[in-house]
Structures are given as structure tokens and as C-alpha cells.
């Protein structure tokens, strides 16, 4: 698994976090890595009335598209330097698009890959790149690894946490993350406000045990609005490098941790 990986290289945000992780993971998994960068076209020019009529508007739009492609090419060039130095099997693609089309295009592309790597959105800094992870998360149909924007270096997946609520999305997420779970030195199932049910955290740990994965269970209670904070606190206290989550958990997650997810927070 994870033999065919896609990484989104931001054109408006720092590229180093995702490049470091993607290249290192590709080496470790002996995978093929494709990188895609998007240059975002401004739509403001489309509504402008320019002296000279349609020809002038067309020229303006063409110039805007060219500037967008240049931004994408500059981002992908940084990736390509590192990929060549690492001597990995890789491919690159750049394109220019208006923001509304960019998310649809890259989500469709991501459907062909075992996993897509993205940079965690940073709400304090406005960028069209912030919208791409959510588009991929909910529209690609595959797992996504979200890299914290403060990260440096390769992924540390020695201790993996699984956010577990017994739901279909949580179940899909831990299955997607199985290659990480198999290679982890420690796995913790985090059960928040767990009630009675067929798919309990103890049962999940037992099923993981049959795959040779020794997982411990950590339970906690938290108010509904504090669930994400409680999970992140446990991850920090236990020095977890990767969180596995379903998409309903990731949407509200704002963290400095990883995420591998079927639809979800810096995560899975």
C-alpha cells in the first residue's frame, strides 16, 4: 500500500513541510510520487471593462493565466530539486485555474492514488491553498495525510493514535492507515465519551491484535465542544506523531499533529 502517492505543493504557502514528508515517505515505502501545483487565476479581470473591447480583456486574462502558471512552476521547481537529490521515482504537473475549478480538478486527480499528502490549512493567513485539503478530503474518495504547517523533517509515525467512536468513517480511517499502524512501535485507541455498542474500543484493540498490532485503549470524557481539544491533549501528552481520524472529526480539528483520514483534521 501507499505505492502510488500524490502530493499537493502549495503555490501561495510554504512548501517545505509537505516536500520533506512526501519525499521521505516515498523513500521509506519505495513508492512513486507525483507532485501537483496550482496557480490561482484572479477573476477580477474577467469583470473589468477595458478600452479596446474583447481583445483587451482577452489579453488581460491571458496575462493573468500566465502569471498563475509561473507561480505553480516556481513551487514545483522546489519539489523537483529535492526529488532529484533523493533519486526517487516521481512526476510533476502544474496548471492554472480559478479557485472554484482548482479544488474539483485536484480532487478528481487524487482519486487515482493510494494517498494524497496536503499541507494543513492556516486560518490566520488567507490563501486559496487553504481550501484544497478540504476539497480532497471530501471529494477524492481516498485517504489523505495532512502535514502540520509548522512541521519540519520526515513523518514520525512511531506512536499512532486512533480517534475511535465506532462510526463507519472512523472504521474506514484506521483501515486506510494500516501501513502506518503495522510499522508503529505504539498504537493507542482514543475513545471519547464511549457508550455501550458492538464496535467498542476494546473490540477494536482485539481486532488489531489479530493483525499483530498491540494497541492500548485510553478512554476519556469531555463536553461535546471540547472533544477535539481532549484528543489533541492526549496526543501531545503521549508524544503521538500521527492521529488517525474520520472526516467528521477532522473538519473541526486545528492542530499541530498529523492526520491520515478518509474525509478529516490534520489527519486520518
Coordinates of C-alpha atoms in Angstrom, one line a residue:
X1 CA 0.0 0.0 0.0
X2 CA 0.9 3.6 -0.5
X3 CA 2.9 2.7 -3.6
X4 CA 1.3 5.5 -5.6
X5 CA 1.3 8.8 -3.8
X6 CA 0.2 12.3 -4.7
X7 CA 1.4 15.5 -3.0
X8 CA -0.1 19.0 -3.4
X9 CA 2.7 21.6 -3.5
X10 CA 1.2 25.0 -2.4
X11 CA 1.9 28.0 -4.7
X12 CA 0.9 30.6 -2.0
X13 CA 2.3 29.0 1.1
X14 CA 5.5 27.3 2.4
X15 CA 6.3 24.1 0.5
X16 CA 9.0 22.6 2.8
X17 CA 6.7 20.7 5.2
X18 CA 4.9 18.7 2.5
X19 CA 8.1 18.2 0.4
X20 CA 10.1 16.8 3.4
X21 CA 7.3 14.4 4.3
X22 CA 6.4 13.3 0.8
X23 CA 10.0 12.6 -0.3
X24 CA 10.9 10.8 2.9
X25 CA 7.7 8.7 2.8
X26 CA 8.4 7.8 -0.8
X27 CA 11.8 6.6 0.0
X28 CA 10.6 4.5 3.0
X29 CA 7.8 2.9 1.1
X30 CA 9.7 2.6 -2.2
X31 CA 6.8 4.4 -3.9
X32 CA 6.1 6.5 -6.9
X33 CA 5.4 10.2 -6.0
X34 CA 3.6 12.6 -8.2
X35 CA 3.5 16.3 -7.3
X36 CA 0.9 18.8 -8.5
X37 CA 0.9 22.6 -8.0
X38 CA -1.9 25.0 -8.9
X39 CA -1.5 28.7 -9.8
X40 CA -4.7 30.5 -9.0
X41 CA -6.2 32.9 -11.5
X42 CA -7.9 36.1 -10.4
X43 CA -11.4 36.5 -11.6
X44 CA -11.4 40.3 -11.1
X45 CA -10.1 40.8 -14.6
X46 CA -13.0 39.0 -16.1
X47 CA -15.5 41.6 -15.0
X48 CA -13.5 44.6 -16.0
X49 CA -14.4 46.8 -18.9
X50 CA -11.2 47.7 -20.7
X51 CA -10.8 50.2 -23.5
X52 CA -10.3 48.2 -26.6
X53 CA -13.1 45.7 -26.0
X54 CA -12.9 41.9 -26.1
X55 CA -9.3 41.7 -27.4
X56 CA -8.0 43.8 -24.5
X57 CA -9.9 41.7 -22.0
X58 CA -8.6 38.5 -23.6
X59 CA -5.1 39.8 -23.4
X60 CA -5.5 40.7 -19.7
X61 CA -6.9 37.2 -19.0
X62 CA -4.1 35.6 -20.9
X63 CA -1.5 37.5 -18.9
X64 CA -3.2 36.6 -15.6
X65 CA -3.2 32.9 -16.6
X66 CA 0.5 33.1 -17.4
X67 CA 1.3 34.7 -14.0
X68 CA -0.7 31.9 -12.4
X69 CA 1.3 29.2 -14.3
X70 CA 4.6 30.9 -13.3
X71 CA 3.6 30.7 -9.6
X72 CA 2.8 27.0 -10.0
X73 CA 6.0 26.3 -11.9
X74 CA 8.1 28.0 -9.2
X75 CA 6.5 25.9 -6.5
X76 CA 7.0 22.6 -8.4
X77 CA 10.6 23.5 -9.2
X78 CA 11.5 23.4 -5.5
X79 CA 10.0 20.0 -5.2
X80 CA 11.8 18.7 -8.3
X81 CA 15.2 19.7 -6.9
X82 CA 14.6 17.6 -3.7
X83 CA 13.1 14.7 -5.7
X84 CA 16.2 14.5 -8.0
X85 CA 18.5 14.7 -5.0
X86 CA 16.6 11.9 -3.3
X87 CA 16.7 9.8 -6.6
X88 CA 13.0 8.8 -6.2
X89 CA 10.6 7.9 -9.0
X90 CA 8.4 11.0 -9.5
X91 CA 6.3 13.0 -11.8
X92 CA 5.1 16.6 -11.9
X93 CA 2.1 18.6 -13.1
X94 CA 1.2 22.2 -13.0
X95 CA -1.8 24.1 -14.1
X96 CA -3.6 27.4 -13.7
X97 CA -7.2 27.6 -12.6
X98 CA -9.7 29.8 -10.9
X99 CA -10.2 28.7 -7.3
X100 CA -13.6 27.2 -7.8
X101 CA -12.2 24.9 -10.5
X102 CA -8.9 24.1 -8.8
X103 CA -10.5 22.0 -6.0
X104 CA -12.6 19.9 -8.4
X105 CA -9.6 19.2 -10.7
X106 CA -7.2 18.1 -8.0
X107 CA -9.8 16.0 -6.2
X108 CA -10.5 14.1 -9.4
X109 CA -6.8 13.6 -9.9
X110 CA -6.4 12.3 -6.3
X111 CA -8.9 9.5 -6.9
X112 CA -6.2 7.6 -8.8
X113 CA -3.7 7.5 -5.9
X114 CA -3.3 5.4 -2.7
X115 CA -2.9 8.5 -0.6
X116 CA -2.7 12.3 -1.1
X117 CA -0.4 14.5 1.0
X118 CA -1.5 18.1 1.8
X119 CA -0.5 21.0 4.0
X120 CA -2.7 21.8 7.0
X121 CA -4.7 25.0 6.4
X122 CA -3.6 28.1 8.3
X123 CA -6.7 30.1 9.2
X124 CA -4.6 33.2 10.1
X125 CA -3.3 33.5 6.6
X126 CA -5.7 33.9 3.7
X127 CA -4.8 31.7 0.8
X128 CA -6.6 29.6 -1.9
X129 CA -4.2 26.8 -0.9
X130 CA -6.1 26.6 2.4
X131 CA -9.2 25.3 0.5
X132 CA -7.5 22.4 -1.3
X133 CA -7.3 19.9 1.7
X134 CA -11.0 20.1 2.4
X135 CA -11.8 19.6 -1.3
X136 CA -9.6 16.5 -1.5
X137 CA -10.8 15.2 1.9
X138 CA -14.5 15.1 0.9
X139 CA -14.3 14.6 -2.9
X140 CA -11.3 12.3 -3.6
X141 CA -12.7 9.1 -2.1
X142 CA -9.3 8.2 -0.7
X143 CA -7.1 8.7 2.4
X144 CA -5.3 12.0 3.0
X145 CA -2.3 12.7 5.0
X146 CA -2.3 16.3 6.4
X147 CA 1.0 17.7 7.4
X148 CA 1.1 20.4 10.1
X149 CA 2.3 23.7 8.6
X150 CA 4.8 24.1 11.4
X151 CA 6.4 20.7 10.7
X152 CA 10.0 20.1 9.6
X153 CA 11.5 16.8 8.5
X154 CA 10.0 13.4 7.8
X155 CA 6.9 11.9 9.3
X156 CA 7.3 10.5 12.8
X157 CA 4.8 7.6 13.0
X158 CA 6.4 5.7 15.8
X159 CA 3.3 6.3 18.1
X160 CA 0.0 6.4 16.3
X161 CA -3.3 7.4 17.9
X162 CA -6.7 6.3 16.5
X163 CA -9.7 8.6 17.3
X164 CA -12.4 6.0 17.7
X165 CA -16.2 6.5 18.0
X166 CA -17.3 3.2 16.4
X167 CA -18.6 5.1 13.3
X168 CA -18.2 4.0 9.6
X169 CA -15.8 6.9 8.9
X170 CA -13.6 6.0 11.9
X171 CA -13.5 2.4 10.7
X172 CA -12.5 3.4 7.2
X173 CA -9.8 5.7 8.5
X174 CA -8.0 3.1 10.6
X175 CA -8.1 0.6 7.6
X176 CA -6.6 3.3 5.4
X177 CA -3.9 3.9 7.9
X178 CA -3.0 0.2 8.3
X179 CA 0.5 0.6 6.7
X180 CA 1.3 3.2 9.4
X181 CA -0.2 1.0 12.2
X182 CA 1.8 -2.0 11.1
X183 CA 5.0 -0.1 11.3
X184 CA 4.3 1.8 14.6
X185 CA 6.1 1.0 17.8
X186 CA 3.0 2.0 19.8
X187 CA -0.7 2.4 18.9
X188 CA -3.3 4.0 21.2
X189 CA -7.1 3.8 20.6
X190 CA -8.6 7.1 22.0
X191 CA -12.2 6.6 23.0
X192 CA -14.1 9.8 24.0
X193 CA -17.4 9.5 25.8
X194 CA -17.7 5.9 24.8
X195 CA -21.1 4.2 25.4
X196 CA -22.3 0.7 25.0
X197 CA -22.1 -0.7 21.5
X198 CA -21.0 -3.5 19.2
X199 CA -17.9 -1.7 18.0
X200 CA -16.2 -0.8 21.2
X201 CA -12.6 0.4 21.6
X202 CA -11.7 -2.9 23.4
X203 CA -13.1 -4.8 20.4
X204 CA -11.1 -2.6 18.0
X205 CA -7.9 -3.3 20.0
X206 CA -8.7 -7.0 19.9
X207 CA -9.1 -7.0 16.1
X208 CA -5.8 -5.0 15.8
X209 CA -4.1 -7.6 18.0
X210 CA -5.1 -10.3 15.5
X211 CA -3.1 -8.4 12.9
X212 CA -0.1 -8.3 15.2
X213 CA -0.7 -4.7 16.3
X214 CA -0.5 -4.3 20.1
X215 CA -2.9 -1.4 20.9
X216 CA -3.8 0.0 24.2
X217 CA -7.1 1.9 24.9
X218 CA -7.3 5.3 26.5
X219 CA -10.8 6.5 27.5
X220 CA -11.8 10.0 28.5
X221 CA -14.9 12.1 28.9
X222 CA -15.3 15.6 27.6
X223 CA -18.0 18.1 26.8
X224 CA -19.1 18.0 23.1
X225 CA -17.3 21.2 22.3
X226 CA -14.1 20.0 24.0
X227 CA -13.7 16.6 22.2
X228 CA -11.1 17.8 19.7
X229 CA -9.1 19.5 22.4
X230 CA -9.2 16.4 24.6
X231 CA -7.9 14.2 21.8
X232 CA -5.1 16.7 21.0
X233 CA -4.2 16.9 24.6
X234 CA -3.8 13.2 24.8
X235 CA -1.7 13.2 21.6
X236 CA 0.6 15.8 23.0
X237 CA 1.0 14.2 26.4
X238 CA 1.7 10.8 24.8
X239 CA 4.1 12.2 22.1
X240 CA 2.0 10.8 19.3
X241 CA 3.3 11.7 15.8
X242 CA 0.2 10.7 13.8
X243 CA -3.5 10.9 14.5
X244 CA -5.9 8.7 12.6
X245 CA -9.4 10.2 12.3
X246 CA -12.6 10.0 10.3
X247 CA -13.7 13.1 8.3
X248 CA -16.3 14.2 10.8
X249 CA -13.5 14.5 13.4
X250 CA -11.1 16.3 11.1
X251 CA -13.3 19.1 10.0
X252 CA -13.1 20.8 13.3
X253 CA -9.6 19.8 14.1
X254 CA -7.0 22.6 14.3
X255 CA -3.8 21.0 15.4
X256 CA 0.0 20.7 15.1
X257 CA -0.4 17.0 14.6
X258 CA -0.7 14.8 11.6
X259 CA -3.8 13.3 10.1
X260 CA -4.5 10.4 7.8
X261 CA -8.1 10.4 7.0
X262 CA -10.9 9.3 4.8
X263 CA -12.5 12.7 4.8
X264 CA -10.8 14.7 8.0
X265 CA -8.3 17.0 10.6
X266 CA -4.6 17.3 10.0
X267 CA -5.3 13.6 9.9
X268 CA -6.9 10.3 9.0

